[in-house]
Amino acid sequence: MTNYFSSKFKLGILGGGQLGKMLLYNTRKFDIFTAVLDSSNEAPSKIASNEFHLGDLMDYDAVYNFGKQVDILTIEIENVNVDALETLEKEGVKVYPASKTLRQIQNKAKQKLFYRDQNIPTSDFTRFAYLSEIEDAIVNGGLHFPFVWKAAQFGYDGNGVKVVRTLEDLEGLPKGECIAEELIPFKNELAVIVARSASGEIKTYPVVEMEFHPEANQVEYVICPARIPDSVAKKAEEVALKTSKAFNHVGLLAVEMFQTENDDILVNEVAPRPHNSGHQTIEASYTSQFEQHIRAILDLPLGRTDSKVGGVMVNLVGAEGYTGNVVYQNIENIMKLDGVTPHIYGKKETRPFRKMGHVTIVNEDLNEARRVAELVKKSIKVISE
Amino acid sequence: MTNYFSSKFKLGILGGGQLGKMLLYNTRKFDIFTAVLDSSNEAPSKIASNEFHLGDLMDYDAVYNFGKQVDILTIEIENVNVDALETLEKEGVKVYPASKTLRQIQNKAKQKLFYRDQNIPTSDFTRFAYLSEIEDAIVNGGLHFPFVWKAAQFGYDGNGVKVVRTLEDLEGLPKGECIAEELIPFKNELAVIVARSASGEIKTYPVVEMEFHPEANQVEYVICPARIPDSVAKKAEEVALKTSKAFNHVGLLAVEMFQTENDDILVNEVAPRPHNSGHQTIEASYTSQFEQHIRAILDLPLGRTDSKVGGVMVNLVGAEGYTGNVVYQNIENIMKLDGVTPHIYGKKETRPFRKMGHVTIVNEDLNEARRVAELVKKSIKVISE
């Protein structure tokens, strides 16, 4: 077995954002040697990595040359050059998630087709090569309002997704490949993080419940465990496990799902890495999602996924109307509240809806944690100087 | 109020060992700009600091020049140049713990005298300027076997402490200033960590119980909460608070105590910083001791100090007979056990009894955590290549 706990082993991470930064707390805890590739010299995870490399994650040579220097390569963002990963795999570098998994996920149209092929429940959809084809379909009567437009590639954090109710809603959208999804009236958005190690050990985290900001389409609260009947939680877990099995991923797979009015579970989308819906695991779970991802890709035994206490996570996003050097207004006030831990990602500049951090609220009583989370949400404001 | 969560503020840490490393997880979490001074280029906390400075912690100029560049200065080890700290305080740098607190603690004879002056219960002792004076006292009948010899300065982690039962036991000990303490037959060694913020907010962690390795005089298990009657725990907490009040420290104060056969509480010694007896707080408590130290010295509100679950900590020390490049034998095996988190400090070379890491075991049932801790202790071994 590889001795990861020695300086002869090197773990590479594509992307140096906040997820990479939180991964690095755990590589430091285990004293695992890390190299990070990112295109920004101000990347949040620049500091805690052993080596920091500057380069474009979408560039074949940058990713290939970086990957050649490491033993195991992982990602903290899906938008990376997958061709380079495929070459690296052929040349013996362990890449988790695999290039195959990333290809299935990177393009949202392919991802939806994959669910259909694998009999994984998902909303109905139509694939379009160009935005203009959507307009044609509407005019021809082949597509009806309302529906959800999604860019096939490179959309995340609310970019690349829009509910379309009129032709005007299509104005200004990117012209390229996209899908039109049935708009699902749902009771809840749920998520399950599945961890799968290189040798196939599998564990699931409890089902969490997500509340989205209506305009920014970003998660406002993540509540763990979800306040849903056991039968629904069980169904969500089964669907997540089926999805995990279909992808055969190594590392984490965050499975986002809708709980419909009829308590059906439909897969919305997945992310093969630590995920916003798992940040509360740092304080609430026996094993944080970040430690678990490291355990999984290094083929170490997986840790317990159940919770010590109830957890609620609040995203800290840049307030509207503020752009520039960030200030976390009232952060001292929220730290007075019981069980509150702010996580500041270390991005110097704020802009509207940019993810700047998150706050976890834990309590033995989940309802109390939820109550405090609302106070947090009302107090703290991410503004500029 | 100072905006710590901006790049205009700089926190200095004297010492770059494992305690500094674990402090840095939290400065990174809060995105607080840090500078570390240490004499070794291989210091465990070199990586995660924003700035790393090489220099001798006992050297006036090194500490002074470093301290002039920061807004708040803290320590992770007591053996630093206190004269430099005093000058820095006069020149407006906030130093926590204060030079005065460190002077009271650095010299163990002074520390004992301080307890006596402050009516803090502690074992009887006699102060000696030289080791040879101990021999004289024995010959003159002024001192009787057995007693505990302690070097007045610079002893820690089992160096500088020895139970003396015969004249031969004195052989090879340092010749300088020392104390001879009454050997207390005790039921338990206990510890309480008290957090005190710059503006005087005070919180105590639960009483923990310590089991020491009989030879190395290093903690083998820390058990939180201590398995003692409530009345004893209450008394220990009161003594710790009285001690904290006497020192008027800012930051953490770890108070080590003996529970005597009669359930009296005697203060053994203190450390004005994160401490080995608080490592389990990372996984077991609402707020880790490291986050709490940061909150206290930055005068932020203190976090909850109670526990989410029961916690046991096992020190990973270098096995006897092994010196050289470290290997953590069977680390994968202990990671299979429920609730087990290894912390590897990142020191490249092991030697007998050197602190190389620790393992925390958490469980809703403390007895189960203690059972698993014994399995951990039996499995993992810190050896060399």
Short mmCIF file of C-alpha atoms in Angstrom, two decimals, chain A residues 20-315:
data_model
loop_
_atom_site.label_atom_id
_atom_site.label_comp_id
_atom_site.label_asym_id
_atom_site.label_seq_id
_atom_site.Cartn_x
_atom_site.Cartn_y
_atom_site.Cartn_z
CA GLY A 20 -9.67 23.31 -2.50
CA LYS A 21 -8.89 25.46 0.52
CA MET A 22 -11.12 23.35 2.76
CA LEU A 23 -9.64 20.15 1.29
CA LEU A 24 -6.22 21.44 2.28
CA TYR A 25 -7.15 21.68 5.97
CA ASN A 26 -7.37 17.92 5.80
CA THR A 27 -4.28 17.24 3.74
CA ARG A 28 -2.42 19.32 6.34
CA LYS A 29 -4.05 17.36 9.16
CA PHE A 30 -2.81 14.15 7.56
CA ASP A 31 0.45 15.78 6.44
CA ILE A 32 -0.15 14.82 2.82
CA PHE A 33 2.02 16.61 0.28
CA THR A 34 -0.12 18.69 -2.10
CA ALA A 35 0.24 20.61 -5.34
CA VAL A 36 -2.48 22.98 -6.55
CA LEU A 37 -3.09 24.31 -10.07
CA ASP A 38 -5.12 27.49 -10.48
CA SER A 39 -5.23 30.39 -12.91
CA SER A 40 -5.23 33.06 -10.19
CA ASN A 41 -2.32 34.11 -8.04
CA GLU A 42 -4.90 35.11 -5.43
CA ALA A 43 -6.51 31.66 -5.22
CA PRO A 44 -7.83 30.98 -1.69
CA SER A 45 -5.93 27.70 -1.43
CA LYS A 46 -2.59 29.11 -2.52
CA ILE A 47 -1.27 29.38 1.03
CA ALA A 48 -1.81 25.95 2.53
CA SER A 49 -0.58 23.89 -0.43
CA ASN A 50 2.99 22.62 -0.52
CA GLU A 51 3.30 23.70 -4.15
CA PHE A 52 1.24 26.22 -6.06
CA HIS A 53 1.26 26.19 -9.85
CA LEU A 54 -0.21 28.95 -11.98
CA GLY A 55 -2.09 27.76 -15.05
CA ASP A 56 -5.38 27.58 -16.94
CA LEU A 57 -7.47 24.57 -15.91
CA MET A 58 -9.00 24.38 -19.39
CA ASP A 59 -5.59 24.27 -21.10
CA TYR A 60 -4.43 20.81 -22.16
CA ASP A 61 -0.72 21.44 -21.61
CA ALA A 62 -1.18 23.18 -18.26
CA VAL A 63 -3.25 20.31 -16.86
CA TYR A 64 -1.10 17.59 -18.45
CA ASN A 65 2.22 19.05 -17.26
CA PHE A 66 0.84 19.57 -13.78
CA GLY A 67 -0.68 16.08 -13.63
CA LYS A 68 2.59 14.42 -14.68
CA GLN A 69 4.15 15.58 -11.42
CA VAL A 70 1.63 14.02 -9.05
CA ASP A 71 0.61 10.52 -7.96
CA ILE A 72 -3.11 11.12 -7.53
CA LEU A 73 -5.02 13.94 -9.19
CA THR A 74 -8.35 15.30 -8.02
CA ILE A 75 -10.51 18.34 -8.75
CA GLU A 76 -12.40 20.97 -6.86
CA ILE A 77 -14.20 22.22 -9.97
CA GLU A 78 -15.53 20.27 -12.98
CA ASN A 79 -14.45 22.75 -15.63
CA VAL A 80 -11.05 21.31 -16.39
CA ASN A 81 -9.41 19.94 -19.52
CA VAL A 82 -10.69 16.36 -19.63
CA ASP A 83 -8.56 15.35 -22.63
CA ALA A 84 -5.46 15.97 -20.54
CA LEU A 85 -6.91 13.86 -17.72
CA GLU A 86 -7.54 11.02 -20.16
CA THR A 87 -3.93 11.09 -21.34
CA LEU A 88 -2.70 11.19 -17.74
CA GLU A 89 -4.83 8.16 -16.87
CA LYS A 90 -3.33 6.25 -19.81
CA GLU A 91 0.10 7.17 -18.51
CA GLY A 92 -0.60 5.82 -15.04
CA VAL A 93 -1.69 8.82 -13.01
CA LYS A 94 -4.68 8.04 -10.81
CA VAL A 95 -7.37 10.59 -11.65
CA TYR A 96 -10.37 10.81 -9.28
CA PRO A 97 -13.01 11.52 -10.43
CA ALA A 98 -12.06 9.75 -13.68
CA SER A 99 -12.11 11.55 -17.03
CA LYS A 100 -15.04 9.33 -17.98
CA THR A 101 -17.09 10.53 -15.01
CA LEU A 102 -16.26 14.15 -15.78
CA ARG A 103 -17.28 13.74 -19.45
CA GLN A 104 -20.63 12.36 -18.32
CA ILE A 105 -21.13 15.36 -16.04
CA GLN A 106 -19.47 18.38 -17.66
CA ASN A 107 -22.09 18.62 -20.39
CA LYS A 108 -25.54 18.91 -18.84
CA ALA A 109 -27.25 17.52 -21.92
CA LYS A 110 -25.04 14.41 -21.77
CA GLN A 111 -25.67 14.19 -18.03
CA LYS A 112 -29.43 14.15 -18.58
CA LEU A 113 -29.13 11.55 -21.35
CA PHE A 114 -27.03 9.44 -19.01
CA TYR A 115 -29.81 9.48 -16.38
CA ARG A 116 -32.36 8.48 -19.01
CA ASP A 117 -30.12 5.62 -20.23
CA GLN A 118 -29.49 4.39 -16.70
CA ASN A 119 -33.15 4.54 -15.64
CA ILE A 120 -32.34 7.16 -13.05
CA PRO A 121 -35.47 9.26 -12.40
CA THR A 122 -35.06 12.79 -13.76
CA SER A 123 -37.31 15.48 -15.21
CA ASP A 124 -38.22 15.41 -18.91
CA PHE A 125 -36.02 17.49 -21.16
CA THR A 126 -35.13 18.33 -24.74
CA ARG A 127 -31.65 18.93 -26.03
CA PHE A 128 -30.85 21.83 -28.37
CA ALA A 129 -27.64 22.58 -30.24
CA TYR A 130 -28.37 26.32 -30.26
CA LEU A 131 -30.56 28.69 -28.29
CA SER A 132 -32.30 29.65 -31.55
CA GLU A 133 -33.64 26.09 -31.84
CA ILE A 134 -35.56 26.68 -28.59
CA GLU A 135 -37.33 29.63 -30.17
CA ASP A 136 -38.17 27.49 -33.20
CA ALA A 137 -39.55 24.75 -30.95
CA ILE A 138 -41.77 27.21 -29.13
CA VAL A 139 -43.07 28.69 -32.37
CA ASN A 140 -43.69 25.19 -33.75
CA GLY A 141 -45.56 24.17 -30.61
CA GLY A 142 -42.98 21.53 -29.68
CA LEU A 143 -42.06 23.29 -26.43
CA HIS A 144 -44.37 25.05 -23.97
CA PHE A 145 -43.88 27.66 -21.27
CA PRO A 146 -42.80 27.49 -18.53
CA PHE A 147 -39.58 25.48 -18.74
CA VAL A 148 -36.07 25.61 -17.34
CA TRP A 149 -33.31 26.63 -19.70
CA LYS A 150 -29.85 25.28 -18.85
CA ALA A 151 -26.60 25.91 -20.67
CA ALA A 152 -25.07 22.55 -21.54
CA GLN A 153 -21.60 23.65 -20.49
CA PHE A 154 -19.83 25.70 -17.84
CA GLY A 155 -22.80 26.99 -15.92
CA TYR A 156 -22.65 26.90 -12.17
CA ASP A 157 -23.71 28.85 -9.09
CA GLY A 158 -26.80 30.21 -10.70
CA ASN A 159 -25.19 31.10 -14.00
CA GLY A 160 -26.41 28.95 -16.82
CA VAL A 161 -29.87 28.22 -15.34
CA LYS A 162 -33.06 30.24 -15.92
CA VAL A 163 -36.78 29.66 -15.62
CA VAL A 164 -38.32 30.72 -18.91
CA ARG A 165 -41.95 31.87 -18.87
CA THR A 166 -42.03 34.12 -21.97
CA LEU A 167 -40.01 34.60 -25.14
CA GLU A 168 -38.46 37.71 -23.58
CA ASP A 169 -36.88 35.56 -20.85
CA LEU A 170 -34.66 34.06 -23.56
CA GLU A 171 -33.10 37.43 -24.37
CA GLY A 172 -29.46 37.79 -23.45
CA LEU A 173 -28.89 34.09 -22.83
CA PRO A 174 -25.79 32.40 -24.28
CA LYS A 175 -26.42 31.22 -27.84
CA GLY A 176 -24.88 27.75 -27.57
CA GLU A 177 -25.90 24.20 -26.68
CA CYS A 178 -28.59 23.97 -24.07
CA ILE A 179 -31.47 21.96 -22.71
CA ALA A 180 -35.06 22.82 -21.90
CA GLU A 181 -36.26 20.96 -18.83
CA GLU A 182 -39.76 20.45 -17.57
CA LEU A 183 -40.34 22.87 -14.65
CA ILE A 184 -41.00 20.61 -11.68
CA PRO A 185 -43.28 21.89 -8.93
CA PHE A 186 -41.46 20.48 -5.95
CA LYS A 187 -41.90 20.37 -2.18
CA ASN A 188 -38.18 20.34 -1.45
CA GLU A 189 -34.79 20.33 -2.99
CA LEU A 190 -32.74 17.59 -1.36
CA ALA A 191 -29.15 16.40 -1.64
CA VAL A 192 -27.23 13.32 -0.64
CA ILE A 193 -23.45 13.09 -0.72
CA VAL A 194 -22.21 9.61 -1.55
CA ALA A 195 -18.59 8.71 -0.79
CA ARG A 196 -16.98 5.87 -2.74
CA SER A 197 -13.38 4.83 -2.23
CA ALA A 198 -11.04 3.58 -4.94
CA SER A 199 -11.60 0.00 -3.79
CA GLY A 200 -15.38 0.43 -3.75
CA GLU A 201 -16.34 1.11 -0.12
CA ILE A 202 -19.50 3.24 -0.12
CA LYS A 203 -21.10 5.48 2.50
CA THR A 204 -23.84 8.07 2.29
CA TYR A 205 -24.31 11.24 4.31
CA PRO A 206 -27.78 12.04 5.68
CA VAL A 207 -30.24 13.65 3.29
CA VAL A 208 -30.07 17.44 3.48
CA GLU A 209 -32.71 19.98 2.54
CA MET A 210 -31.85 23.09 0.55
CA GLU A 211 -33.54 26.42 0.37
CA PHE A 212 -32.60 28.54 -2.62
CA HIS A 213 -32.50 32.29 -2.95
CA PRO A 214 -35.35 32.95 -5.39
CA GLU A 215 -33.40 35.34 -7.64
CA ALA A 216 -29.75 34.36 -7.42
CA ASN A 217 -30.56 30.64 -7.64
CA GLN A 218 -27.95 29.96 -4.94
CA VAL A 219 -28.49 27.89 -1.82
CA GLU A 220 -29.51 30.07 1.16
CA TYR A 221 -29.81 27.39 3.86
CA VAL A 222 -28.68 23.78 3.90
CA ILE A 223 -30.43 21.87 6.68
CA CYS A 224 -29.05 18.58 7.96
CA PRO A 225 -30.91 16.30 8.39
CA ALA A 226 -33.73 17.25 6.02
CA ARG A 227 -37.07 17.68 7.79
CA ILE A 228 -38.86 15.06 5.67
CA PRO A 229 -40.56 11.74 6.44
CA ASP A 230 -38.24 8.73 6.81
CA SER A 231 -39.83 7.09 3.78
CA VAL A 232 -38.89 10.04 1.57
CA ALA A 233 -35.37 10.16 3.01
CA LYS A 234 -34.97 6.45 2.32
CA LYS A 235 -36.12 6.92 -1.29
CA ALA A 236 -33.73 9.84 -1.79
CA GLU A 237 -30.87 7.78 -0.42
CA GLU A 238 -31.73 4.89 -2.75
CA VAL A 239 -31.82 7.16 -5.78
CA ALA A 240 -28.49 8.71 -4.76
CA LEU A 241 -26.92 5.27 -4.39
CA LYS A 242 -28.28 4.17 -7.77
CA THR A 243 -26.80 7.33 -9.31
CA SER A 244 -23.48 6.72 -7.59
CA LYS A 245 -23.43 3.14 -8.86
CA ALA A 246 -24.16 4.27 -12.42
CA PHE A 247 -21.25 6.73 -12.41
CA ASN A 248 -18.91 4.34 -10.62
CA HIS A 249 -17.08 7.44 -9.37
CA VAL A 250 -14.19 7.52 -6.92
CA GLY A 251 -14.40 10.29 -4.32
CA LEU A 252 -17.54 12.18 -3.41
CA LEU A 253 -20.66 12.46 -5.56
CA ALA A 254 -23.13 15.11 -4.43
CA VAL A 255 -26.55 14.19 -5.82
CA GLU A 256 -29.07 17.05 -5.96
CA MET A 257 -32.69 15.95 -6.17
CA PHE A 258 -36.26 17.26 -6.26
CA GLN A 259 -38.92 15.89 -3.95
CA THR A 260 -42.05 16.35 -6.09
CA GLU A 261 -45.58 17.07 -4.89
CA ASN A 262 -46.21 13.30 -5.08
CA ASP A 263 -43.04 12.52 -3.08
CA ASP A 264 -41.28 11.21 -6.16
CA ILE A 265 -37.54 11.78 -6.23
CA LEU A 266 -35.98 13.18 -9.42
CA VAL A 267 -32.25 13.71 -9.88
CA ASN A 268 -31.49 17.31 -10.82
CA GLU A 269 -27.72 17.21 -11.18
CA VAL A 270 -24.57 15.87 -9.60
CA ALA A 271 -21.10 17.09 -8.66
CA PRO A 272 -18.20 14.61 -8.31
CA ARG A 273 -16.42 16.50 -5.51
CA PRO A 274 -17.01 18.24 -2.17
CA HIS A 275 -20.14 20.33 -2.53
CA ASN A 276 -21.92 23.33 -1.07
CA SER A 277 -24.59 20.99 0.30
CA GLY A 278 -21.96 19.33 2.51
CA HIS A 279 -20.24 22.26 4.21
CA GLN A 280 -22.13 21.70 7.47
CA THR A 281 -20.39 18.31 7.75
CA ILE A 282 -17.26 20.14 9.03
CA GLU A 283 -19.01 20.95 12.30
CA ALA A 284 -21.99 18.60 12.35
CA SER A 285 -20.66 15.22 11.13
CA TYR A 286 -18.25 12.67 12.49
CA THR A 287 -16.26 13.02 9.26
CA SER A 288 -16.29 16.19 7.17
CA GLN A 289 -16.95 15.83 3.46
CA PHE A 290 -13.45 17.14 2.80
CA GLU A 291 -11.72 14.54 4.95
CA GLN A 292 -14.00 11.92 3.38
CA HIS A 293 -13.01 12.94 -0.15
CA ILE A 294 -9.34 12.59 0.80
CA ARG A 295 -10.00 9.20 2.42
CA ALA A 296 -11.90 8.02 -0.67
CA ILE A 297 -9.38 9.03 -3.34
CA LEU A 298 -6.43 7.76 -1.29
CA ASP A 299 -8.33 4.49 -0.78
CA LEU A 300 -8.23 4.83 2.99
CA PRO A 301 -11.16 3.49 5.03
CA LEU A 302 -14.15 5.85 4.92
CA GLY A 303 -15.18 7.64 8.11
CA ARG A 304 -18.57 7.76 9.84
CA THR A 305 -21.08 9.87 7.92
CA ASP A 306 -23.71 10.36 10.60
CA SER A 307 -24.08 13.59 12.54
CA LYS A 308 -22.99 14.55 16.03
CA VAL A 309 -25.54 17.37 16.12
CA GLY A 310 -28.01 19.17 13.86
CA GLY A 311 -26.46 21.55 11.34
CA VAL A 312 -27.58 24.46 9.20
CA MET A 313 -25.39 26.20 6.66
CA VAL A 314 -25.85 29.74 5.40
CA ASN A 315 -23.99 30.91 2.31
#
